[in-house]
PDB file of N, CA, C and O in Angstrom:
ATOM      1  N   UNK J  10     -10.798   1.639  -2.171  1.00  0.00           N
ATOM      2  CA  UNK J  10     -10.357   0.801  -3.254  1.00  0.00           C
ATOM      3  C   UNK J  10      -9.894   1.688  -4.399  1.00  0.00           C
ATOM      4  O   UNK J  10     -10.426   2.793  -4.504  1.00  0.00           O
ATOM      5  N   UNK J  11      -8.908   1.300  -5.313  1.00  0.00           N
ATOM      6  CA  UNK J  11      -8.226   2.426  -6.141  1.00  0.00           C
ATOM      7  C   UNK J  11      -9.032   1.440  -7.406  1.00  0.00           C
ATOM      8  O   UNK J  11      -9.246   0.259  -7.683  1.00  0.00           O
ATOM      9  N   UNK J  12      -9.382   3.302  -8.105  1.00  0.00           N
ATOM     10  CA  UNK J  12     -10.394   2.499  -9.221  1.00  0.00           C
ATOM     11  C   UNK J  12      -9.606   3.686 -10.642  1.00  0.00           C
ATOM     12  O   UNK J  12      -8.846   4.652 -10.583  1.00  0.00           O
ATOM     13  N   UNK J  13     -10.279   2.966 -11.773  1.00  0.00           N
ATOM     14  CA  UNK J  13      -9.303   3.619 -12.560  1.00  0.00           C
ATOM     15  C   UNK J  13      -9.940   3.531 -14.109  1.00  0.00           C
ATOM     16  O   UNK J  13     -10.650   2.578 -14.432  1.00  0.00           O
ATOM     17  N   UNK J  14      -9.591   4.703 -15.107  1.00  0.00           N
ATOM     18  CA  UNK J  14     -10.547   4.721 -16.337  1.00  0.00           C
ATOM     19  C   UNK J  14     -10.205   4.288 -17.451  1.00  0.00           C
ATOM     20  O   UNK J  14     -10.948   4.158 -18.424  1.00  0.00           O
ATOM     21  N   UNK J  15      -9.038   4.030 -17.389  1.00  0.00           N
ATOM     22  CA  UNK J  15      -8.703   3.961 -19.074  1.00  0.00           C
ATOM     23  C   UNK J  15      -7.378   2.324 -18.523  1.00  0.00           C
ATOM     24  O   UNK J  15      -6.311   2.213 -17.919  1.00  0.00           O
ATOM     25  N   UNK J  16      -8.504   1.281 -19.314  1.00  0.00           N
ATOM     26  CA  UNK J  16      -7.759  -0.355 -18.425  1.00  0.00           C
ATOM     27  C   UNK J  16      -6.001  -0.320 -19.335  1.00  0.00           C
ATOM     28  O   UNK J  16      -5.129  -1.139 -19.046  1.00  0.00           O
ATOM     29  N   UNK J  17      -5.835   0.588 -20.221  1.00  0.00           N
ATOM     30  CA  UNK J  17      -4.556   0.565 -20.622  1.00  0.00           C
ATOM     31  C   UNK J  17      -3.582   1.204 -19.956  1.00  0.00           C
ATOM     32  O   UNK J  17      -2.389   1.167 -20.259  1.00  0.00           O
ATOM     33  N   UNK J  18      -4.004   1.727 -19.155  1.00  0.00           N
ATOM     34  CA  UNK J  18      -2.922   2.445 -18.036  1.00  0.00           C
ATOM     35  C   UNK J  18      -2.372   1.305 -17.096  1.00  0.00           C
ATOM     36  O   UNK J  18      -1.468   1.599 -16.315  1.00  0.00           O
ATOM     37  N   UNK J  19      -2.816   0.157 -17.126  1.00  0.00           N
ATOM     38  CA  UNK J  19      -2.568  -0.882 -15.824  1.00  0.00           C
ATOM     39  C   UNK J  19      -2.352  -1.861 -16.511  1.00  0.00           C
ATOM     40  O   UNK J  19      -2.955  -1.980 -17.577  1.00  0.00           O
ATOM     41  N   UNK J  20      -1.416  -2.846 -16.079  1.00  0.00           N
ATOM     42  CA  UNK J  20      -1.024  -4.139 -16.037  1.00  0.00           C
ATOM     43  C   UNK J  20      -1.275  -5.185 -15.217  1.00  0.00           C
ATOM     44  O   UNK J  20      -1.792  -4.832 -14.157  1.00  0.00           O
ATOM     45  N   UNK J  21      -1.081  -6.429 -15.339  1.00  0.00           N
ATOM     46  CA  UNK J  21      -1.835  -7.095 -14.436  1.00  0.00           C
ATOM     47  C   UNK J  21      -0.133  -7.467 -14.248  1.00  0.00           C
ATOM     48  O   UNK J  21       0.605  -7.513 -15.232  1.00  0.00           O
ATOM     49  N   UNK J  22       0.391  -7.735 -12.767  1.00  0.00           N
ATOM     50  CA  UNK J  22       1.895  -8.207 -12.072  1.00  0.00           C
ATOM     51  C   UNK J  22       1.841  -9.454 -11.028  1.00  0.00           C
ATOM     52  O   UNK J  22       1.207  -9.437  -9.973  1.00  0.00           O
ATOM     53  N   UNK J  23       2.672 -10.606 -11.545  1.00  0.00           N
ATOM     54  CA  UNK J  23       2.466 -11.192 -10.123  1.00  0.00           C
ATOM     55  C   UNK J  23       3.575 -11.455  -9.002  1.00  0.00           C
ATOM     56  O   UNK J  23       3.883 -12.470  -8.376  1.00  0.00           O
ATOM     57  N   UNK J  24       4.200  -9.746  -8.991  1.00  0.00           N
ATOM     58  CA  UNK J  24       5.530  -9.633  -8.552  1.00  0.00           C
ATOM     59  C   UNK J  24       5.026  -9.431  -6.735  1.00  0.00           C
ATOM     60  O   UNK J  24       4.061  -8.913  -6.172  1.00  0.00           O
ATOM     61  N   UNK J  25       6.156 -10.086  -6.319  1.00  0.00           N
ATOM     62  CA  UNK J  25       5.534 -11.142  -5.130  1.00  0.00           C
ATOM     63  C   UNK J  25       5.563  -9.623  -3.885  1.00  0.00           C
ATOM     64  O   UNK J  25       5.392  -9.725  -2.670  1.00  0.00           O
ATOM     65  N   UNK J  26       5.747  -8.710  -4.426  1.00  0.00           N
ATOM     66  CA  UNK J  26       5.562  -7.195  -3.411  1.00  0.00           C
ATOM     67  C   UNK J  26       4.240  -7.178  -3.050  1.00  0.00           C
ATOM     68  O   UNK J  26       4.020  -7.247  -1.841  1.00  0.00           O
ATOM     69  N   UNK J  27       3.221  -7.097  -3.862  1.00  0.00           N
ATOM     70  CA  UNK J  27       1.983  -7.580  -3.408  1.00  0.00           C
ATOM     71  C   UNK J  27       1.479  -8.882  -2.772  1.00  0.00           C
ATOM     72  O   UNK J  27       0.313  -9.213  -2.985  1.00  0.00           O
ATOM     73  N   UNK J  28       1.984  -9.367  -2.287  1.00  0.00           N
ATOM     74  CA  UNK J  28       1.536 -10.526  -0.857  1.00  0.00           C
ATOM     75  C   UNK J  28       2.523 -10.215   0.276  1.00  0.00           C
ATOM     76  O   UNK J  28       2.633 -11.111   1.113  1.00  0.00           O
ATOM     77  N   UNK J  29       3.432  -8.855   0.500  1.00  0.00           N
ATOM     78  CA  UNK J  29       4.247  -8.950   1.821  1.00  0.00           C
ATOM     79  C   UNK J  29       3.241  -7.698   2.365  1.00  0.00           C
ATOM     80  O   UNK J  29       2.448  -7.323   1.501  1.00  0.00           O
ATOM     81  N   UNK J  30       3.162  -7.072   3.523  1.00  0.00           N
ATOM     82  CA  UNK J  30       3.337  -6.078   4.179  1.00  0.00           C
ATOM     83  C   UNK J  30       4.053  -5.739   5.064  1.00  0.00           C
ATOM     84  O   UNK J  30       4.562  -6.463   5.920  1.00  0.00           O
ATOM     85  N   UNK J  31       4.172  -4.404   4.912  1.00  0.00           N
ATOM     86  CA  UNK J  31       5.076  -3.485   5.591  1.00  0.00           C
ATOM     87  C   UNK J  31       4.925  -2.656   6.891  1.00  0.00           C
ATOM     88  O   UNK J  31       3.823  -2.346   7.343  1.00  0.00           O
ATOM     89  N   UNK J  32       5.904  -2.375   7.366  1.00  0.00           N
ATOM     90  CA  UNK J  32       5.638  -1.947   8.826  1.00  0.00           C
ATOM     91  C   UNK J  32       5.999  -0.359   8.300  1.00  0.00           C
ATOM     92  O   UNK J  32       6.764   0.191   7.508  1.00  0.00           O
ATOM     93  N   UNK J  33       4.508   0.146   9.664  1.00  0.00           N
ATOM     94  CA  UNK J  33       4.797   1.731   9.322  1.00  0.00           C
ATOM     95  C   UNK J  33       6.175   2.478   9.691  1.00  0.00           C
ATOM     96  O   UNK J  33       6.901   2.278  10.665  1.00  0.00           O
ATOM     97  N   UNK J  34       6.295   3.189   8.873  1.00  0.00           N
ATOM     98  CA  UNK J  34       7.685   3.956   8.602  1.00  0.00           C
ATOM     99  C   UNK J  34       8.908   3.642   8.038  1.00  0.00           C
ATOM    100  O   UNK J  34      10.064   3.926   8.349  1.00  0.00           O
ATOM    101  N   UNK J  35       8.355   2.924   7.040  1.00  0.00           N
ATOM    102  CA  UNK J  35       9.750   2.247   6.372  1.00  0.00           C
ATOM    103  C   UNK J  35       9.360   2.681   5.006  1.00  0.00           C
ATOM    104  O   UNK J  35       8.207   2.859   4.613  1.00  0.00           O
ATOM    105  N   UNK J  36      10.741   2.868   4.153  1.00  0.00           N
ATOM    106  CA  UNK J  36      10.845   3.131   2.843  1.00  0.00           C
ATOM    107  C   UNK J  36       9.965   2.760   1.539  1.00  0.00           C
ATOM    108  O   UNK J  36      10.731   2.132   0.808  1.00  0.00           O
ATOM    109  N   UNK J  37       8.985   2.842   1.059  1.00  0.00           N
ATOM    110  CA  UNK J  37       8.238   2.152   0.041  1.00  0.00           C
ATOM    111  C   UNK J  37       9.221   1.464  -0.704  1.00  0.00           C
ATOM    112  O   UNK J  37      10.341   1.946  -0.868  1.00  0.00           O
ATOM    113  N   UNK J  38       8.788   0.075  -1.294  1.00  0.00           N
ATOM    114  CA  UNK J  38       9.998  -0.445  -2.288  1.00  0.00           C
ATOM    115  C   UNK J  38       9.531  -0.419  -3.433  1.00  0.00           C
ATOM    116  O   UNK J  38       9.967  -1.008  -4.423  1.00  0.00           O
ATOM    117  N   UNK J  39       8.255   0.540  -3.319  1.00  0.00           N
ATOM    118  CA  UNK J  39       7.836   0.834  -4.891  1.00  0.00           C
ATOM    119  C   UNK J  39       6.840   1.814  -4.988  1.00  0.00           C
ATOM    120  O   UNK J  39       5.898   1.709  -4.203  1.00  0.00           O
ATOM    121  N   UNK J  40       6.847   3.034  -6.032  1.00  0.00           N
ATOM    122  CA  UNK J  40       6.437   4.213  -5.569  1.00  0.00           C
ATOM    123  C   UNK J  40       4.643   3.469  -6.043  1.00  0.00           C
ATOM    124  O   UNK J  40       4.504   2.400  -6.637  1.00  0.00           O
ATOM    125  N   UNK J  41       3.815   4.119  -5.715  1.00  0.00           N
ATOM    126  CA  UNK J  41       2.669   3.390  -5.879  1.00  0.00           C
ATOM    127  C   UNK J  41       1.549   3.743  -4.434  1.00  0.00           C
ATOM    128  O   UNK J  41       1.725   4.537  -3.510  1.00  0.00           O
ATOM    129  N   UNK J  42       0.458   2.858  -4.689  1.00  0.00           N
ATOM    130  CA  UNK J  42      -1.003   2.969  -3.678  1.00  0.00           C
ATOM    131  C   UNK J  42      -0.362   1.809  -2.665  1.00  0.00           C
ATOM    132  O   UNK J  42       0.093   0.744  -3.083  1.00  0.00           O
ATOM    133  N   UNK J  43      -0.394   2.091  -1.652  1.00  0.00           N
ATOM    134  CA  UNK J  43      -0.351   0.866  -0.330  1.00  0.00           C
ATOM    135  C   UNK J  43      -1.974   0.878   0.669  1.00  0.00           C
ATOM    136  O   UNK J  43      -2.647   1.909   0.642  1.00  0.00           O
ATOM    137  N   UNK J  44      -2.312   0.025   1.246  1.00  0.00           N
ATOM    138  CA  UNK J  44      -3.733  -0.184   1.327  1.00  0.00           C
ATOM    139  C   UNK J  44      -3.030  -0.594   3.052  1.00  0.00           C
ATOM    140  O   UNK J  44      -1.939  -1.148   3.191  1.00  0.00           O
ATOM    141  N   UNK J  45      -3.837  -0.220   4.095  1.00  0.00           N
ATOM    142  CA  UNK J  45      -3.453  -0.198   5.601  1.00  0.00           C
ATOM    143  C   UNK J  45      -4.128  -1.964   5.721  1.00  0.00           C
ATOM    144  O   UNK J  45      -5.315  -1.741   5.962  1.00  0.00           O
ATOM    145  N   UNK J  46      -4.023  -2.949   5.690  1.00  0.00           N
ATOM    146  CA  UNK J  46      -4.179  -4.288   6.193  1.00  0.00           C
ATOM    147  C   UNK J  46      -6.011  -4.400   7.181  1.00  0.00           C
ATOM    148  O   UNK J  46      -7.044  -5.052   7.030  1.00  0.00           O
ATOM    149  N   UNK J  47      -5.583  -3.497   8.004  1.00  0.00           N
ATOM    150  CA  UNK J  47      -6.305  -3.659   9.321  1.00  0.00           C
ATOM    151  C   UNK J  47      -7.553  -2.968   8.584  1.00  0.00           C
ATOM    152  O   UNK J  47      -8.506  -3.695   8.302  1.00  0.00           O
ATOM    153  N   UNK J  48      -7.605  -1.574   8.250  1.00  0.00           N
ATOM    154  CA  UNK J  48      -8.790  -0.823   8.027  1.00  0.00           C
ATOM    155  C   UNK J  48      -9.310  -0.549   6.594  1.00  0.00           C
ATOM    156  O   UNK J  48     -10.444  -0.264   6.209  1.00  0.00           O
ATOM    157  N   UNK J  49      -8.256  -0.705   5.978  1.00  0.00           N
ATOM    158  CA  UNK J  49      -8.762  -0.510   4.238  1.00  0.00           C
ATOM    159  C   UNK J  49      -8.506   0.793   4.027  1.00  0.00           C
ATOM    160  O   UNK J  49      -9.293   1.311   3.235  1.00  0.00           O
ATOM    161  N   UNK J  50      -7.276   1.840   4.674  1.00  0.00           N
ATOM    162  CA  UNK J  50      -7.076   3.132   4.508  1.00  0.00           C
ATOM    163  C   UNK J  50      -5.967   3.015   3.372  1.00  0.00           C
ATOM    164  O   UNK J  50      -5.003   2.254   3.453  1.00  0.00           O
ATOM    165  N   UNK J  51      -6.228   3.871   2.298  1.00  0.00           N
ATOM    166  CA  UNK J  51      -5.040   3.953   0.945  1.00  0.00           C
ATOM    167  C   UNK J  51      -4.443   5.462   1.175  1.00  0.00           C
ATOM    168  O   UNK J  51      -5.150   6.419   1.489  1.00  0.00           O
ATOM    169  N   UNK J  52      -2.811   5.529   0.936  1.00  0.00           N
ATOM    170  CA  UNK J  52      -2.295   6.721   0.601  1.00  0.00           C
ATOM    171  C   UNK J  52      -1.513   5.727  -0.814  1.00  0.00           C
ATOM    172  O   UNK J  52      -1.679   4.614  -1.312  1.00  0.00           O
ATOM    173  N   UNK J  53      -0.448   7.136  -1.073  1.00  0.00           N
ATOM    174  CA  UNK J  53      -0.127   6.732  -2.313  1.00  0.00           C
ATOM    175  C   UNK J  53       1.095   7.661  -1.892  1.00  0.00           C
ATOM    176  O   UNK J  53       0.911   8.580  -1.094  1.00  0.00           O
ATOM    177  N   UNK J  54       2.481   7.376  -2.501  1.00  0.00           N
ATOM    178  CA  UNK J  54       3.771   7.394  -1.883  1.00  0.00           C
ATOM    179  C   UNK J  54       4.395   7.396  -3.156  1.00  0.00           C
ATOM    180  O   UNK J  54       3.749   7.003  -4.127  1.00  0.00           O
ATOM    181  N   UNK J  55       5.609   7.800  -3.288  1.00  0.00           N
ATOM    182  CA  UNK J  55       6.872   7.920  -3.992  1.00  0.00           C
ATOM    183  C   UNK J  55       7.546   6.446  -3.785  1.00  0.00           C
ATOM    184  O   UNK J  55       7.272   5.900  -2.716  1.00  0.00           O
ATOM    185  N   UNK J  56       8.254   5.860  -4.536  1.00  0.00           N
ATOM    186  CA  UNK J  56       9.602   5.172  -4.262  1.00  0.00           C
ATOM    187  C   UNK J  56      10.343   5.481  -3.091  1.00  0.00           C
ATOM    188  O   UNK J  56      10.965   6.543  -3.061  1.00  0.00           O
ATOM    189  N   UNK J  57      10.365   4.755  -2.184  1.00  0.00           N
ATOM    190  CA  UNK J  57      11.209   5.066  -1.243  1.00  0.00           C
ATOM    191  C   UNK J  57      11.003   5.954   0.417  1.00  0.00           C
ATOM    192  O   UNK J  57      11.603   5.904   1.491  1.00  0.00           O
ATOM    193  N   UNK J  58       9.738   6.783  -0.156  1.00  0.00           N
ATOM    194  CA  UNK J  58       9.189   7.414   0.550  1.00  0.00           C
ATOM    195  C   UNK J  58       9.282   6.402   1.370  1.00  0.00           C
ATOM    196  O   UNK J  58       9.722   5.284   1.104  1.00  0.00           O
ATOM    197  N   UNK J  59       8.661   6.975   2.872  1.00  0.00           N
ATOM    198  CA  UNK J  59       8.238   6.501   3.903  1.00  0.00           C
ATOM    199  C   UNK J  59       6.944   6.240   4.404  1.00  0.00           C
ATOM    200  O   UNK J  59       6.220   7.067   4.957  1.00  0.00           O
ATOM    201  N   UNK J  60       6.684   5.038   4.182  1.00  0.00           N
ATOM    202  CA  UNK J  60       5.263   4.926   4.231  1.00  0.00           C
ATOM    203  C   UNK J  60       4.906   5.470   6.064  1.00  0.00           C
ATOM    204  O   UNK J  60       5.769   5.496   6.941  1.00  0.00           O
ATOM    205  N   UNK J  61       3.626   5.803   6.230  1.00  0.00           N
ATOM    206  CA  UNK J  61       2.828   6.769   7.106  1.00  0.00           C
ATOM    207  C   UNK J  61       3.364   5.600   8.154  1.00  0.00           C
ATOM    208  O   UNK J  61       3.593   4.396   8.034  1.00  0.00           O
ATOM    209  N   UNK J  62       3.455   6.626   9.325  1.00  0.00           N
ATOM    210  CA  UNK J  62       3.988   6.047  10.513  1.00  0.00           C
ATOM    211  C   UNK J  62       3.035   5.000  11.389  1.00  0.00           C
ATOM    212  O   UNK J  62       2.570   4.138  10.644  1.00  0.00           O
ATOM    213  N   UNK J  63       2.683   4.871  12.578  1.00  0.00           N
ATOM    214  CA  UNK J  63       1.852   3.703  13.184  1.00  0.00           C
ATOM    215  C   UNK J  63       0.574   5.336  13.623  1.00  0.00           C
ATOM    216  O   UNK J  63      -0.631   5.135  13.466  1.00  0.00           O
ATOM    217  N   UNK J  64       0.960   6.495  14.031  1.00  0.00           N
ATOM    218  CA  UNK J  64       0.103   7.154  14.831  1.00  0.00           C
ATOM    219  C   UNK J  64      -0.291   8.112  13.840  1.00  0.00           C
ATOM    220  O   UNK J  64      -0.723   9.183  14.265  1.00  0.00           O
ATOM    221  N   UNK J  65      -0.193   7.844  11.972  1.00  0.00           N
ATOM    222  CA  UNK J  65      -0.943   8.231  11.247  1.00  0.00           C
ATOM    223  C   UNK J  65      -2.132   8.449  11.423  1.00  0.00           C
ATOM    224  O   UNK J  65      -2.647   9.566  11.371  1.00  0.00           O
ATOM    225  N   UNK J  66      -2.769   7.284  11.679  1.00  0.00           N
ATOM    226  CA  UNK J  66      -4.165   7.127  11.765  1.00  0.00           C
ATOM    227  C   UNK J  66      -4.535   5.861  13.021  1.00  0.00           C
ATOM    228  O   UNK J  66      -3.742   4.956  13.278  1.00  0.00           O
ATOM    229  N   UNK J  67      -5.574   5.987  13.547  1.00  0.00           N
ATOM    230  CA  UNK J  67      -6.333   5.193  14.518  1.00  0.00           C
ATOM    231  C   UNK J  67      -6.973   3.944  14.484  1.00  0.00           C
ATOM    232  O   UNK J  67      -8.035   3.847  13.868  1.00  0.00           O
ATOM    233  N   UNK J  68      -6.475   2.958  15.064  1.00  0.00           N
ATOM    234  CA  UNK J  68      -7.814   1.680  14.926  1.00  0.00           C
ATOM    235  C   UNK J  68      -8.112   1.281  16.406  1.00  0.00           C
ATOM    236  O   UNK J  68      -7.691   1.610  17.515  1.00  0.00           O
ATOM    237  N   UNK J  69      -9.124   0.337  15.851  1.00  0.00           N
ATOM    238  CA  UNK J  69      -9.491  -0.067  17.308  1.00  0.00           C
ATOM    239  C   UNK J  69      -8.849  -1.282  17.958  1.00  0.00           C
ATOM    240  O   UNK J  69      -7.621  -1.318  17.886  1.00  0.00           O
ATOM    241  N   UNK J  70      -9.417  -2.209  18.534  1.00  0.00           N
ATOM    242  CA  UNK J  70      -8.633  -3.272  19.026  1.00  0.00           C
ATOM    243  C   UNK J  70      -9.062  -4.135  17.671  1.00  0.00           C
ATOM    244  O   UNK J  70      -8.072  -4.167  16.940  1.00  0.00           O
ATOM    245  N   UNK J  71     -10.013  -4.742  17.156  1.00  0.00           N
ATOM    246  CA  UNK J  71      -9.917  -5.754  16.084  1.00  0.00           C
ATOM    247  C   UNK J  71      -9.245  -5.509  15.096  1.00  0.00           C
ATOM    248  O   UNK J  71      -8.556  -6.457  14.721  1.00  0.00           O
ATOM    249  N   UNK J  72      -9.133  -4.079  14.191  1.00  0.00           N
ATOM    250  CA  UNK J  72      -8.112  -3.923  13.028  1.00  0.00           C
ATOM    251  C   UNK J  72      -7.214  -4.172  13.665  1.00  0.00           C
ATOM    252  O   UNK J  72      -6.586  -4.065  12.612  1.00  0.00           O
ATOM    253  N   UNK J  73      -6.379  -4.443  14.472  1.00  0.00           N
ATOM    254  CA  UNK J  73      -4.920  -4.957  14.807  1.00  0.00           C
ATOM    255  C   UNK J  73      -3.978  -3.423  14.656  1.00  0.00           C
ATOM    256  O   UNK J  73      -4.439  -2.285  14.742  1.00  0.00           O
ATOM    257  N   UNK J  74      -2.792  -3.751  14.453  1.00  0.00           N
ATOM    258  CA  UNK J  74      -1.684  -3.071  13.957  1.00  0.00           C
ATOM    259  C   UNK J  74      -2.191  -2.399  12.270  1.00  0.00           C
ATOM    260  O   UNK J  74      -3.037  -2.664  11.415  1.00  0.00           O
ATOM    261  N   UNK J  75      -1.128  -1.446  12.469  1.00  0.00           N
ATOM    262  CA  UNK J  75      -1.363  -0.893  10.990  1.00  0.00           C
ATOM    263  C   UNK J  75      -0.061  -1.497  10.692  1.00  0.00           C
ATOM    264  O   UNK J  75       0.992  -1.605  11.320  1.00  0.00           O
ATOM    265  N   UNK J  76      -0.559  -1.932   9.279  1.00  0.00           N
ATOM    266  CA  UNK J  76       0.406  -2.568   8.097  1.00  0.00           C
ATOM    267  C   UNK J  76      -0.141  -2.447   6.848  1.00  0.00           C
ATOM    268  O   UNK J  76      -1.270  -2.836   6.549  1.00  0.00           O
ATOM    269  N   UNK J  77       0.787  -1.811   5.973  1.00  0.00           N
ATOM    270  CA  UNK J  77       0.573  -1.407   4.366  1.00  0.00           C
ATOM    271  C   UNK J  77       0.834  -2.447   3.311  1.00  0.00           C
ATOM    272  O   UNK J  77       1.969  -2.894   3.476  1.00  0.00           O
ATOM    273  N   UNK J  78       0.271  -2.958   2.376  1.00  0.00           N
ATOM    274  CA  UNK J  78      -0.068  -3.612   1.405  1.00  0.00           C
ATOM    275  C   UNK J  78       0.098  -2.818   0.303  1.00  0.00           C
ATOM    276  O   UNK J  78      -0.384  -1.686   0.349  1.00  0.00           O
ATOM    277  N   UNK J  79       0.852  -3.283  -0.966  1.00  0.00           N
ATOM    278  CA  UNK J  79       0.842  -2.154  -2.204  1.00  0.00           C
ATOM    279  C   UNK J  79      -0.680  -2.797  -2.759  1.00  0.00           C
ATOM    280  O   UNK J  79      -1.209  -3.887  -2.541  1.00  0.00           O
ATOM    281  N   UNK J  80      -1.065  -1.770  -3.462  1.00  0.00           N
ATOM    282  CA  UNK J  80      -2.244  -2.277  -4.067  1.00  0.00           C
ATOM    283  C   UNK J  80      -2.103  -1.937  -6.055  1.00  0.00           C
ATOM    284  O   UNK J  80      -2.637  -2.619  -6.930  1.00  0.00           O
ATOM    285  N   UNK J  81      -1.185  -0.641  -6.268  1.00  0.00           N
ATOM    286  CA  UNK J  81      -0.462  -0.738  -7.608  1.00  0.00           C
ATOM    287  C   UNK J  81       1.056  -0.422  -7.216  1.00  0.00           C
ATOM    288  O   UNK J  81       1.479  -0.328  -6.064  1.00  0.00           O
ATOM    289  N   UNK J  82       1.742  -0.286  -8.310  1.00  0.00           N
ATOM    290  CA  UNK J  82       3.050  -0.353  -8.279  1.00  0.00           C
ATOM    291  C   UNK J  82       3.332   0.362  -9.202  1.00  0.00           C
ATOM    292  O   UNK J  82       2.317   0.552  -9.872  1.00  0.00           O
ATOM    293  N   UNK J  83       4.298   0.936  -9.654  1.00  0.00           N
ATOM    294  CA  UNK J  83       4.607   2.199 -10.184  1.00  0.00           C
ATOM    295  C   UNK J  83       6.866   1.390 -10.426  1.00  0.00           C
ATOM    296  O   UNK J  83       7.769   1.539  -9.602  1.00  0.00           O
ATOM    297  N   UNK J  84       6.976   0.457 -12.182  1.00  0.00           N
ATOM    298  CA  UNK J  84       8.031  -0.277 -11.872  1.00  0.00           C
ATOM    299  C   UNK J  84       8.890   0.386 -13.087  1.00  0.00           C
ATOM    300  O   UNK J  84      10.054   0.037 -13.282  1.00  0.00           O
TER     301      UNK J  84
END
């Protein structure tokens, strides 16, 4: 979970990027924290970057597929 010290650094957004996810290896559409769906794994990416591929990291059969969630946004 991305945690953070000083609450003036953050905004609260209800820009609708946070309710889609993304499939691994595609462009971030916003540089920022993305959160893996299935396992609760966070990296943190550039604009545009490419978020981490499917054989980044491992799940089992119940986490499903890996799919990234932004969790901040960087606008």
């Amino acid at each position: 979970m991305a945690n953070y010290h000083n609450p003036n650094d953050l905004s609260y957004s209800n820009n609708p990027v946070f309710d889609r996810t993304y499939d691994p290896g595609i462009g971030a559409p916003y540089g920022g924290v993305y959160k893996c769906t299935g396992c609760g794994r966070e990296i943190g990416t550039a604009q545009y970057h490419s978020l981490p591929p499917q054989n980044h990291h491992q799940h089992n059969h119940s986490q499903g597929v890996i799919r990234w969630q932004a969790v901040t946004i960087h606008t």
